Short mmCIF file of C-alpha atoms in Angstrom, two decimals:
data_model
loop_
_atom_site.label_atom_id
_atom_site.label_comp_id
_atom_site.label_asym_id
_atom_site.label_seq_id
_atom_site.Cartn_x
_atom_site.Cartn_y
_atom_site.Cartn_z
CA ASP A 1 0.02 0.08 0.02
CA ALA A 2 1.10 3.55 -0.76
CA GLY A 3 2.26 5.45 2.27
CA ILE A 4 -0.24 8.22 2.63
CA THR A 5 -1.54 9.67 5.90
CA GLN A 6 -4.05 12.31 6.51
CA SER A 7 -4.50 14.37 9.66
CA PRO A 8 -6.61 14.88 11.58
CA ARG A 9 -8.82 11.90 10.66
CA HIS A 10 -11.86 13.53 12.22
CA LYS A 11 -12.53 17.09 13.03
CA VAL A 12 -15.53 19.03 14.26
CA THR A 13 -15.30 22.79 14.10
CA GLU A 14 -17.58 25.93 13.99
CA THR A 15 -18.64 28.19 11.16
CA GLY A 16 -16.11 30.83 10.45
CA THR A 17 -13.07 29.18 11.93
CA PRO A 18 -10.11 28.31 9.78
CA VAL A 19 -9.20 24.66 9.22
CA THR A 20 -6.14 23.00 7.93
CA LEU A 21 -5.90 19.40 6.62
CA ARG A 22 -2.72 17.68 6.00
CA CYS A 23 -1.75 15.15 3.56
CA HIS A 24 1.59 13.40 3.89
CA GLN A 25 3.19 10.88 1.70
CA THR A 26 6.34 8.79 1.72
CA GLU A 27 6.22 7.55 -1.80
CA ASN A 28 7.78 10.50 -3.46
CA HIS A 29 4.99 10.71 -6.06
CA ARG A 30 5.04 14.06 -7.96
CA TYR A 31 1.35 14.69 -8.14
CA MET A 32 -1.12 15.32 -5.31
CA TYR A 33 -4.96 15.82 -5.18
CA TRP A 34 -7.47 16.91 -2.75
CA TYR A 35 -11.04 15.65 -3.25
CA ARG A 36 -14.30 15.92 -1.34
CA GLN A 37 -16.80 13.12 -1.22
CA ASP A 38 -20.45 14.02 -0.76
CA PRO A 39 -23.36 11.60 -1.16
CA GLY A 40 -24.64 11.60 -4.78
CA HIS A 41 -21.63 13.41 -6.06
CA GLY A 42 -18.75 10.96 -5.85
CA LEU A 43 -15.37 12.54 -5.56
CA ARG A 44 -14.93 15.98 -6.70
CA LEU A 45 -11.47 17.58 -7.32
CA ILE A 46 -10.85 20.63 -5.13
CA HIS A 47 -7.11 21.30 -5.83
CA TYR A 48 -4.16 19.61 -7.25
CA SER A 49 -0.41 19.89 -7.30
CA TYR A 50 2.02 18.89 -10.08
CA GLY A 51 5.16 19.64 -8.03
CA VAL A 52 6.51 21.72 -5.13
CA LYS A 53 4.83 25.13 -5.15
CA ASP A 54 2.88 24.29 -8.31
CA THR A 55 -0.78 23.98 -7.68
CA ASP A 56 -3.90 24.59 -9.56
CA LYS A 57 -7.71 24.64 -9.08
CA GLY A 58 -10.05 21.81 -9.60
CA GLU A 59 -13.86 21.88 -10.09
CA VAL A 60 -14.98 22.94 -6.51
CA SER A 61 -12.17 25.07 -5.33
CA ASP A 62 -14.04 28.06 -3.91
CA GLY A 63 -13.41 28.53 -0.29
CA TYR A 64 -10.38 26.45 -0.42
CA SER A 65 -6.65 27.02 -0.70
CA VAL A 66 -3.61 24.72 -0.84
CA SER A 67 0.09 24.82 -0.39
CA ARG A 68 2.95 22.49 -1.16
CA SER A 69 6.40 23.47 0.24
CA LYS A 70 7.71 19.84 0.12
CA THR A 71 7.21 16.84 -2.08
CA GLU A 72 5.77 14.85 0.75
CA ASP A 73 3.14 17.43 2.17
CA PHE A 74 0.04 18.95 0.73
CA LEU A 75 -2.01 21.15 2.79
CA LEU A 76 -5.78 22.06 2.32
CA THR A 77 -6.96 25.20 4.12
CA LEU A 78 -10.54 26.27 4.60
CA GLU A 79 -9.95 30.02 5.37
CA SER A 80 -13.38 30.45 7.01
CA ALA A 81 -15.26 27.12 7.30
CA THR A 82 -19.00 26.91 6.30
CA SER A 83 -21.48 24.18 6.89
CA SER A 84 -21.49 23.30 3.16
CA GLN A 85 -17.92 22.16 3.57
CA THR A 86 -19.03 19.40 5.91
CA SER A 87 -17.68 16.39 3.89
CA VAL A 88 -15.10 13.70 3.77
CA TYR A 89 -11.88 14.93 2.26
CA PHE A 90 -9.53 12.51 0.62
CA CYS A 91 -5.98 13.03 -0.49
CA ALA A 92 -4.57 11.18 -3.49
CA ILE A 93 -1.19 10.67 -5.11
CA SER A 94 -0.15 9.70 -8.47
CA ASP A 95 3.20 9.55 -10.52
CA PRO A 96 3.40 8.32 -14.22
CA ILE A 97 6.86 7.24 -13.76
CA LEU A 98 6.82 5.63 -10.33
CA ALA A 99 3.43 4.01 -10.85
CA ALA A 100 4.42 2.90 -14.28
CA SER A 101 1.69 0.52 -15.25
CA TYR A 102 -1.60 2.38 -15.05
CA ASN A 103 -0.61 5.82 -13.35
CA GLU A 104 -3.55 5.32 -11.02
CA GLN A 105 -4.24 7.28 -8.02
CA PHE A 106 -3.49 6.10 -4.49
CA PHE A 107 -5.62 7.33 -1.72
CA GLY A 108 -5.21 8.37 1.83
CA PRO A 109 -7.64 7.20 4.51
CA GLY A 110 -9.80 10.29 4.43
CA THR A 111 -10.65 13.06 7.00
CA ARG A 112 -14.22 13.33 8.08
CA LEU A 113 -14.88 17.24 8.70
CA THR A 114 -18.01 18.52 10.29
CA VAL A 115 -18.70 22.26 10.32
CA LEU A 116 -21.44 23.22 12.83
CA ALA B 1 -21.34 17.37 -19.39
CA GLN B 2 -20.55 14.63 -17.09
CA LYS B 3 -17.20 13.03 -17.73
CA ILE B 4 -18.38 9.85 -15.81
CA THR B 5 -21.81 8.66 -15.34
CA GLN B 6 -23.03 5.89 -13.08
CA THR B 7 -26.82 5.52 -13.34
CA GLN B 8 -27.38 2.97 -10.63
CA PRO B 9 -27.34 4.68 -7.18
CA GLY B 10 -28.03 1.23 -5.57
CA MET B 11 -28.18 -2.38 -6.41
CA PHE B 12 -28.95 -5.61 -4.71
CA VAL B 13 -27.53 -9.04 -5.64
CA GLN B 14 -27.85 -12.38 -4.32
CA GLU B 15 -24.77 -14.11 -2.99
CA LYS B 16 -22.84 -16.20 -5.49
CA GLU B 17 -24.72 -14.48 -8.43
CA ALA B 18 -22.92 -12.23 -10.99
CA VAL B 19 -23.59 -8.43 -11.05
CA THR B 20 -22.86 -5.71 -13.52
CA LEU B 21 -22.27 -2.17 -12.44
CA ASP B 22 -22.71 0.40 -15.25
CA CYS B 23 -20.41 3.15 -16.23
CA THR B 24 -20.29 5.37 -19.18
CA TYR B 25 -17.68 8.03 -19.92
CA ASP B 26 -17.21 11.10 -22.08
CA THR B 27 -13.83 12.30 -23.52
CA SER B 28 -12.44 13.28 -26.89
CA ASP B 29 -8.98 12.36 -25.86
CA PRO B 30 -7.84 9.18 -27.60
CA SER B 31 -5.64 8.33 -24.63
CA TYR B 32 -7.35 7.61 -21.36
CA GLY B 33 -7.64 5.05 -18.67
CA LEU B 34 -10.70 3.73 -16.85
CA PHE B 35 -10.61 2.57 -13.21
CA TRP B 36 -12.96 0.97 -10.72
CA TYR B 37 -12.42 1.55 -7.09
CA LYS B 38 -14.27 -0.17 -4.08
CA GLN B 39 -15.22 1.74 -1.01
CA PRO B 40 -16.28 -0.43 1.88
CA SER B 41 -18.05 1.12 4.78
CA SER B 42 -14.73 1.63 6.56
CA GLY B 43 -14.14 4.37 4.05
CA GLU B 44 -10.82 3.60 2.33
CA MET B 45 -10.56 3.52 -1.48
CA ILE B 46 -9.39 0.33 -3.00
CA PHE B 47 -8.27 0.00 -6.51
CA LEU B 48 -9.87 -2.94 -8.24
CA ILE B 49 -9.24 -3.02 -12.06
CA TYR B 50 -7.96 -0.84 -15.03
CA GLN B 51 -8.62 -0.63 -18.65
CA GLY B 52 -6.47 1.53 -21.05
CA SER B 53 -8.00 3.02 -24.07
CA TYR B 54 -5.71 1.13 -26.32
CA ASP B 55 -6.09 -2.19 -24.78
CA GLN B 56 -7.60 -4.76 -27.17
CA GLN B 57 -8.74 -7.12 -24.39
CA ASN B 58 -11.20 -6.64 -21.58
CA ALA B 59 -9.42 -6.39 -18.27
CA THR B 60 -9.86 -9.13 -15.62
CA GLU B 61 -8.63 -9.37 -12.05
CA GLY B 62 -9.82 -12.39 -10.20
CA ARG B 63 -13.58 -12.25 -9.89
CA TYR B 64 -13.66 -8.71 -11.46
CA SER B 65 -13.80 -8.04 -15.15
CA LEU B 66 -14.27 -4.87 -17.11
CA ASN B 67 -16.58 -5.01 -20.14
CA PHE B 68 -15.02 -2.36 -22.27
CA GLN B 69 -17.14 -1.18 -25.26
CA LYS B 70 -15.19 1.68 -26.62
CA ALA B 71 -17.63 2.76 -29.38
CA ARG B 72 -20.47 3.03 -26.81
CA LYS B 73 -18.07 4.66 -24.34
CA SER B 74 -19.04 2.25 -21.62
CA ALA B 75 -16.79 0.41 -18.95
CA ASN B 76 -19.04 -1.75 -17.00
CA LEU B 77 -17.73 -3.62 -13.99
CA VAL B 78 -18.70 -7.33 -13.67
CA ILE B 79 -18.40 -9.09 -10.43
CA SER B 80 -18.82 -12.89 -10.73
CA ALA B 81 -19.85 -15.10 -7.70
CA SER B 82 -20.75 -12.19 -5.47
CA GLN B 83 -19.66 -12.52 -1.82
CA LEU B 84 -21.04 -10.78 1.21
CA GLY B 85 -17.71 -8.72 1.42
CA ASP B 86 -18.50 -7.30 -1.90
CA SER B 87 -21.07 -5.03 -0.35
CA ALA B 88 -19.68 -1.52 -0.78
CA MET B 89 -19.75 1.57 -2.81
CA TYR B 90 -18.11 1.32 -6.10
CA PHE B 91 -16.74 4.23 -8.19
CA CYS B 92 -15.98 4.34 -11.86
CA ALA B 93 -13.14 6.84 -12.65
CA MET B 94 -11.36 8.11 -15.79
CA ARG B 95 -7.77 9.20 -16.20
CA GLU B 96 -7.87 11.63 -19.13
CA GLY B 97 -4.70 11.72 -21.13
CA ALA B 98 -1.67 9.67 -21.72
CA VAL B 99 -0.49 7.49 -19.05
CA TYR B 100 3.03 9.05 -18.88
CA ASN B 101 1.66 12.72 -18.42
CA PHE B 102 0.12 14.47 -15.56
CA ASN B 103 -3.53 13.62 -15.53
CA LYS B 104 -6.70 14.81 -14.03
CA PHE B 105 -9.06 11.99 -12.79
CA TYR B 106 -12.86 12.11 -12.92
CA PHE B 107 -15.06 10.08 -10.76
CA GLY B 108 -18.75 9.04 -11.14
CA SER B 109 -21.26 9.41 -8.26
CA GLY B 110 -20.91 5.67 -7.41
CA THR B 111 -23.03 2.62 -7.02
CA LYS B 112 -23.91 1.07 -3.62
CA LEU B 113 -23.90 -2.65 -4.01
CA ASN B 114 -25.69 -4.80 -1.31
CA VAL B 115 -25.12 -8.58 -1.55
CA LYS B 116 -27.88 -10.59 0.12
CA PRO B 117 -27.17 -13.95 1.83
#
Protein backbone atom coordinates (compact mmCIF):
# COMPACT_ATOMS: atom_id res chain seq x y z
CA ASP A 1 0.00 0.00 0.00
CA ALA A 2 1.10 3.54 -0.74
CA GLY A 3 2.27 5.43 2.32
CA ILE A 4 -0.29 8.20 2.58
CA THR A 5 -1.52 9.64 5.83
CA GLN A 6 -4.04 12.33 6.52
CA SER A 7 -4.42 14.37 9.65
CA PRO A 8 -6.61 14.88 11.47
CA ARG A 9 -8.83 11.90 10.68
CA HIS A 10 -11.86 13.52 12.25
CA LYS A 11 -12.57 17.13 13.06
CA VAL A 12 -15.55 19.11 14.28
CA THR A 13 -15.32 22.85 13.98
CA GLU A 14 -17.53 25.90 13.98
CA THR A 15 -18.60 28.11 11.11
CA GLY A 16 -16.12 30.86 10.42
CA THR A 17 -13.04 29.17 11.86
CA PRO A 18 -10.00 28.33 9.73
CA VAL A 19 -9.18 24.67 9.24
CA THR A 20 -6.10 23.01 7.78
CA LEU A 21 -5.98 19.42 6.67
CA ARG A 22 -2.67 17.72 6.04
CA CYS A 23 -1.72 15.03 3.59
CA HIS A 24 1.66 13.36 3.96
CA GLN A 25 3.15 10.80 1.60
CA THR A 26 6.31 8.74 1.79
CA GLU A 27 6.18 7.54 -1.82
CA ASN A 28 7.84 10.52 -3.50
CA HIS A 29 4.96 10.74 -5.97
CA ARG A 30 5.02 13.93 -7.95
CA TYR A 31 1.32 14.67 -8.16
CA MET A 32 -1.05 15.21 -5.28
CA TYR A 33 -4.78 15.88 -5.17
CA TRP A 34 -7.46 16.90 -2.76
CA TYR A 35 -11.02 15.63 -3.23
CA ARG A 36 -14.21 15.95 -1.31
CA GLN A 37 -16.75 13.16 -1.19
CA ASP A 38 -20.43 13.90 -0.77
CA PRO A 39 -23.44 11.62 -1.22
CA GLY A 40 -24.67 11.65 -4.80
CA HIS A 41 -21.58 13.44 -6.07
CA GLY A 42 -18.82 10.90 -5.81
CA LEU A 43 -15.38 12.46 -5.51
CA ARG A 44 -14.92 16.00 -6.73
CA LEU A 45 -11.52 17.58 -7.27
CA ILE A 46 -10.76 20.62 -5.10
CA HIS A 47 -7.13 21.37 -5.90
CA TYR A 48 -4.15 19.53 -7.23
CA SER A 49 -0.40 19.88 -7.33
CA TYR A 50 2.02 18.85 -10.02
CA GLY A 51 5.12 19.72 -8.07
CA VAL A 52 6.49 21.71 -5.16
CA LYS A 53 4.88 25.14 -5.16
CA ASP A 54 2.92 24.24 -8.32
CA THR A 55 -0.79 24.00 -7.63
CA ASP A 56 -3.99 24.58 -9.53
CA LYS A 57 -7.74 24.65 -9.00
CA GLY A 58 -10.13 21.82 -9.51
CA GLU A 59 -13.85 21.93 -10.10
CA VAL A 60 -14.91 22.88 -6.55
CA SER A 61 -12.10 25.15 -5.35
CA ASP A 62 -14.12 28.08 -3.98
CA GLY A 63 -13.44 28.55 -0.27
CA TYR A 64 -10.31 26.38 -0.32
CA SER A 65 -6.62 27.06 -0.71
CA VAL A 66 -3.65 24.73 -0.82
CA SER A 67 0.08 24.78 -0.35
CA ARG A 68 2.87 22.40 -1.15
CA SER A 69 6.26 23.43 0.19
CA LYS A 70 7.72 19.91 0.15
CA THR A 71 7.17 16.93 -2.10
CA GLU A 72 5.71 14.89 0.74
CA ASP A 73 3.20 17.39 2.14
CA PHE A 74 0.06 18.89 0.64
CA LEU A 75 -2.05 21.14 2.85
CA LEU A 76 -5.69 22.03 2.31
CA THR A 77 -6.97 25.13 4.10
CA LEU A 78 -10.51 26.26 4.61
CA GLU A 79 -10.01 29.93 5.34
CA SER A 80 -13.41 30.37 6.98
CA ALA A 81 -15.28 27.10 7.25
CA THR A 82 -18.95 26.92 6.27
CA SER A 83 -21.53 24.20 6.84
CA SER A 84 -21.48 23.40 3.12
CA GLN A 85 -17.89 22.26 3.57
CA THR A 86 -18.97 19.44 5.85
CA SER A 87 -17.67 16.45 3.93
CA VAL A 88 -15.15 13.65 3.78
CA TYR A 89 -11.86 14.84 2.32
CA PHE A 90 -9.50 12.51 0.51
CA CYS A 91 -5.96 13.10 -0.50
CA ALA A 92 -4.56 11.15 -3.45
CA ILE A 93 -1.19 10.80 -5.13
CA SER A 94 -0.03 9.65 -8.53
CA ASP A 95 3.13 9.52 -10.56
CA PRO A 96 3.35 8.35 -14.18
CA ILE A 97 6.91 7.17 -13.70
CA LEU A 98 6.81 5.62 -10.24
CA ALA A 99 3.38 4.01 -10.79
CA ALA A 100 4.36 2.95 -14.24
CA SER A 101 1.63 0.56 -15.26
CA TYR A 102 -1.55 2.50 -14.97
CA ASN A 103 -0.64 5.84 -13.42
CA GLU A 104 -3.47 5.20 -11.00
CA GLN A 105 -4.21 7.27 -7.96
CA PHE A 106 -3.52 6.03 -4.47
CA PHE A 107 -5.73 7.38 -1.74
CA GLY A 108 -5.25 8.37 1.84
CA PRO A 109 -7.68 7.16 4.52
CA GLY A 110 -9.79 10.32 4.44
CA THR A 111 -10.68 13.08 6.91
CA ARG A 112 -14.23 13.49 8.11
CA LEU A 113 -14.89 17.20 8.68
CA THR A 114 -18.03 18.53 10.31
CA VAL A 115 -18.70 22.25 10.34
CA LEU A 116 -21.38 23.28 12.83
CA ALA B 1 -21.36 17.38 -19.46
CA GLN B 2 -20.53 14.68 -16.98
CA LYS B 3 -17.26 12.95 -17.68
CA ILE B 4 -18.31 9.78 -15.84
CA THR B 5 -21.89 8.64 -15.38
CA GLN B 6 -23.04 5.87 -13.07
CA THR B 7 -26.80 5.53 -13.38
CA GLN B 8 -27.38 2.97 -10.63
CA PRO B 9 -27.32 4.63 -7.19
CA GLY B 10 -27.99 1.29 -5.50
CA MET B 11 -28.17 -2.36 -6.42
CA PHE B 12 -28.93 -5.66 -4.75
CA VAL B 13 -27.52 -9.03 -5.75
CA GLN B 14 -27.90 -12.47 -4.31
CA GLU B 15 -24.79 -14.06 -2.90
CA LYS B 16 -22.94 -16.23 -5.50
CA GLU B 17 -24.64 -14.51 -8.42
CA ALA B 18 -22.95 -12.21 -10.91
CA VAL B 19 -23.66 -8.49 -11.03
CA THR B 20 -22.88 -5.73 -13.53
CA LEU B 21 -22.29 -2.15 -12.47
CA ASP B 22 -22.72 0.37 -15.25
CA CYS B 23 -20.37 3.17 -16.19
CA THR B 24 -20.31 5.45 -19.21
CA TYR B 25 -17.69 8.06 -19.91
CA ASP B 26 -17.21 11.09 -22.08
CA THR B 27 -13.91 12.20 -23.55
CA SER B 28 -12.50 13.30 -26.88
CA ASP B 29 -8.95 12.40 -25.90
CA PRO B 30 -7.81 9.21 -27.63
CA SER B 31 -5.63 8.32 -24.64
CA TYR B 32 -7.37 7.60 -21.38
CA GLY B 33 -7.66 5.02 -18.67
CA LEU B 34 -10.66 3.69 -16.84
CA PHE B 35 -10.61 2.53 -13.24
CA TRP B 36 -12.93 0.96 -10.76
CA TYR B 37 -12.51 1.55 -7.06
CA LYS B 38 -14.28 -0.10 -4.15
CA GLN B 39 -15.12 1.79 -0.99
CA PRO B 40 -16.27 -0.42 1.88
CA SER B 41 -18.07 1.01 4.89
CA SER B 42 -14.68 1.59 6.55
CA GLY B 43 -14.11 4.35 4.00
CA GLU B 44 -10.85 3.52 2.25
CA MET B 45 -10.61 3.58 -1.53
CA ILE B 46 -9.44 0.28 -2.97
CA PHE B 47 -8.28 0.02 -6.57
CA LEU B 48 -9.92 -2.94 -8.34
CA ILE B 49 -9.26 -2.95 -12.06
CA TYR B 50 -7.93 -0.87 -14.93
CA GLN B 51 -8.59 -0.63 -18.67
CA GLY B 52 -6.50 1.46 -21.02
CA SER B 53 -8.07 3.03 -24.07
CA TYR B 54 -5.75 1.15 -26.40
CA ASP B 55 -6.11 -2.20 -24.70
CA GLN B 56 -7.57 -4.72 -27.09
CA GLN B 57 -8.83 -7.16 -24.49
CA ASN B 58 -11.14 -6.63 -21.57
CA ALA B 59 -9.33 -6.41 -18.25
CA THR B 60 -9.79 -9.13 -15.66
CA GLU B 61 -8.64 -9.36 -12.04
CA GLY B 62 -9.86 -12.44 -10.23
CA ARG B 63 -13.63 -12.17 -9.88
CA TYR B 64 -13.64 -8.70 -11.44
CA SER B 65 -13.82 -8.05 -15.14
CA LEU B 66 -14.32 -4.88 -17.08
CA ASN B 67 -16.67 -4.98 -20.05
CA PHE B 68 -15.09 -2.31 -22.24
CA GLN B 69 -17.17 -1.16 -25.20
CA LYS B 70 -15.19 1.67 -26.70
CA ALA B 71 -17.66 2.73 -29.39
CA ARG B 72 -20.41 3.00 -26.79
CA LYS B 73 -18.05 4.65 -24.29
CA SER B 74 -18.98 2.22 -21.60
CA ALA B 75 -16.83 0.44 -19.04
CA ASN B 76 -19.04 -1.78 -16.94
CA LEU B 77 -17.69 -3.70 -13.98
CA VAL B 78 -18.74 -7.32 -13.71
CA ILE B 79 -18.37 -9.10 -10.40
CA SER B 80 -18.78 -12.84 -10.65
CA ALA B 81 -19.86 -15.08 -7.78
CA SER B 82 -20.73 -12.22 -5.43
CA GLN B 83 -19.68 -12.48 -1.82
CA LEU B 84 -21.00 -10.73 1.27
CA GLY B 85 -17.72 -8.81 1.44
CA ASP B 86 -18.48 -7.25 -1.92
CA SER B 87 -21.10 -5.05 -0.27
CA ALA B 88 -19.65 -1.57 -0.74
CA MET B 89 -19.76 1.60 -2.79
CA TYR B 90 -18.16 1.28 -6.21
CA PHE B 91 -16.75 4.19 -8.17
CA CYS B 92 -15.88 4.35 -11.83
CA ALA B 93 -13.13 6.81 -12.70
CA MET B 94 -11.33 8.05 -15.77
CA ARG B 95 -7.79 9.28 -16.21
CA GLU B 96 -7.88 11.60 -19.18
CA GLY B 97 -4.69 11.79 -21.19
CA ALA B 98 -1.71 9.59 -21.81
CA VAL B 99 -0.45 7.42 -18.99
CA TYR B 100 2.98 9.09 -18.90
CA ASN B 101 1.62 12.62 -18.44
CA PHE B 102 0.14 14.53 -15.58
CA ASN B 103 -3.54 13.65 -15.55
CA LYS B 104 -6.75 14.74 -14.00
CA PHE B 105 -9.05 12.05 -12.81
CA TYR B 106 -12.83 12.15 -12.95
CA PHE B 107 -15.13 10.09 -10.78
CA GLY B 108 -18.70 8.97 -11.08
CA SER B 109 -21.24 9.37 -8.30
CA GLY B 110 -20.94 5.74 -7.29
CA THR B 111 -23.11 2.63 -7.02
CA LYS B 112 -23.93 1.14 -3.64
CA LEU B 113 -23.94 -2.63 -3.95
CA ASN B 114 -25.63 -4.79 -1.36
CA VAL B 115 -25.06 -8.53 -1.46
CA LYS B 116 -27.86 -10.54 0.11
CA PRO B 117 -27.19 -13.88 1.81
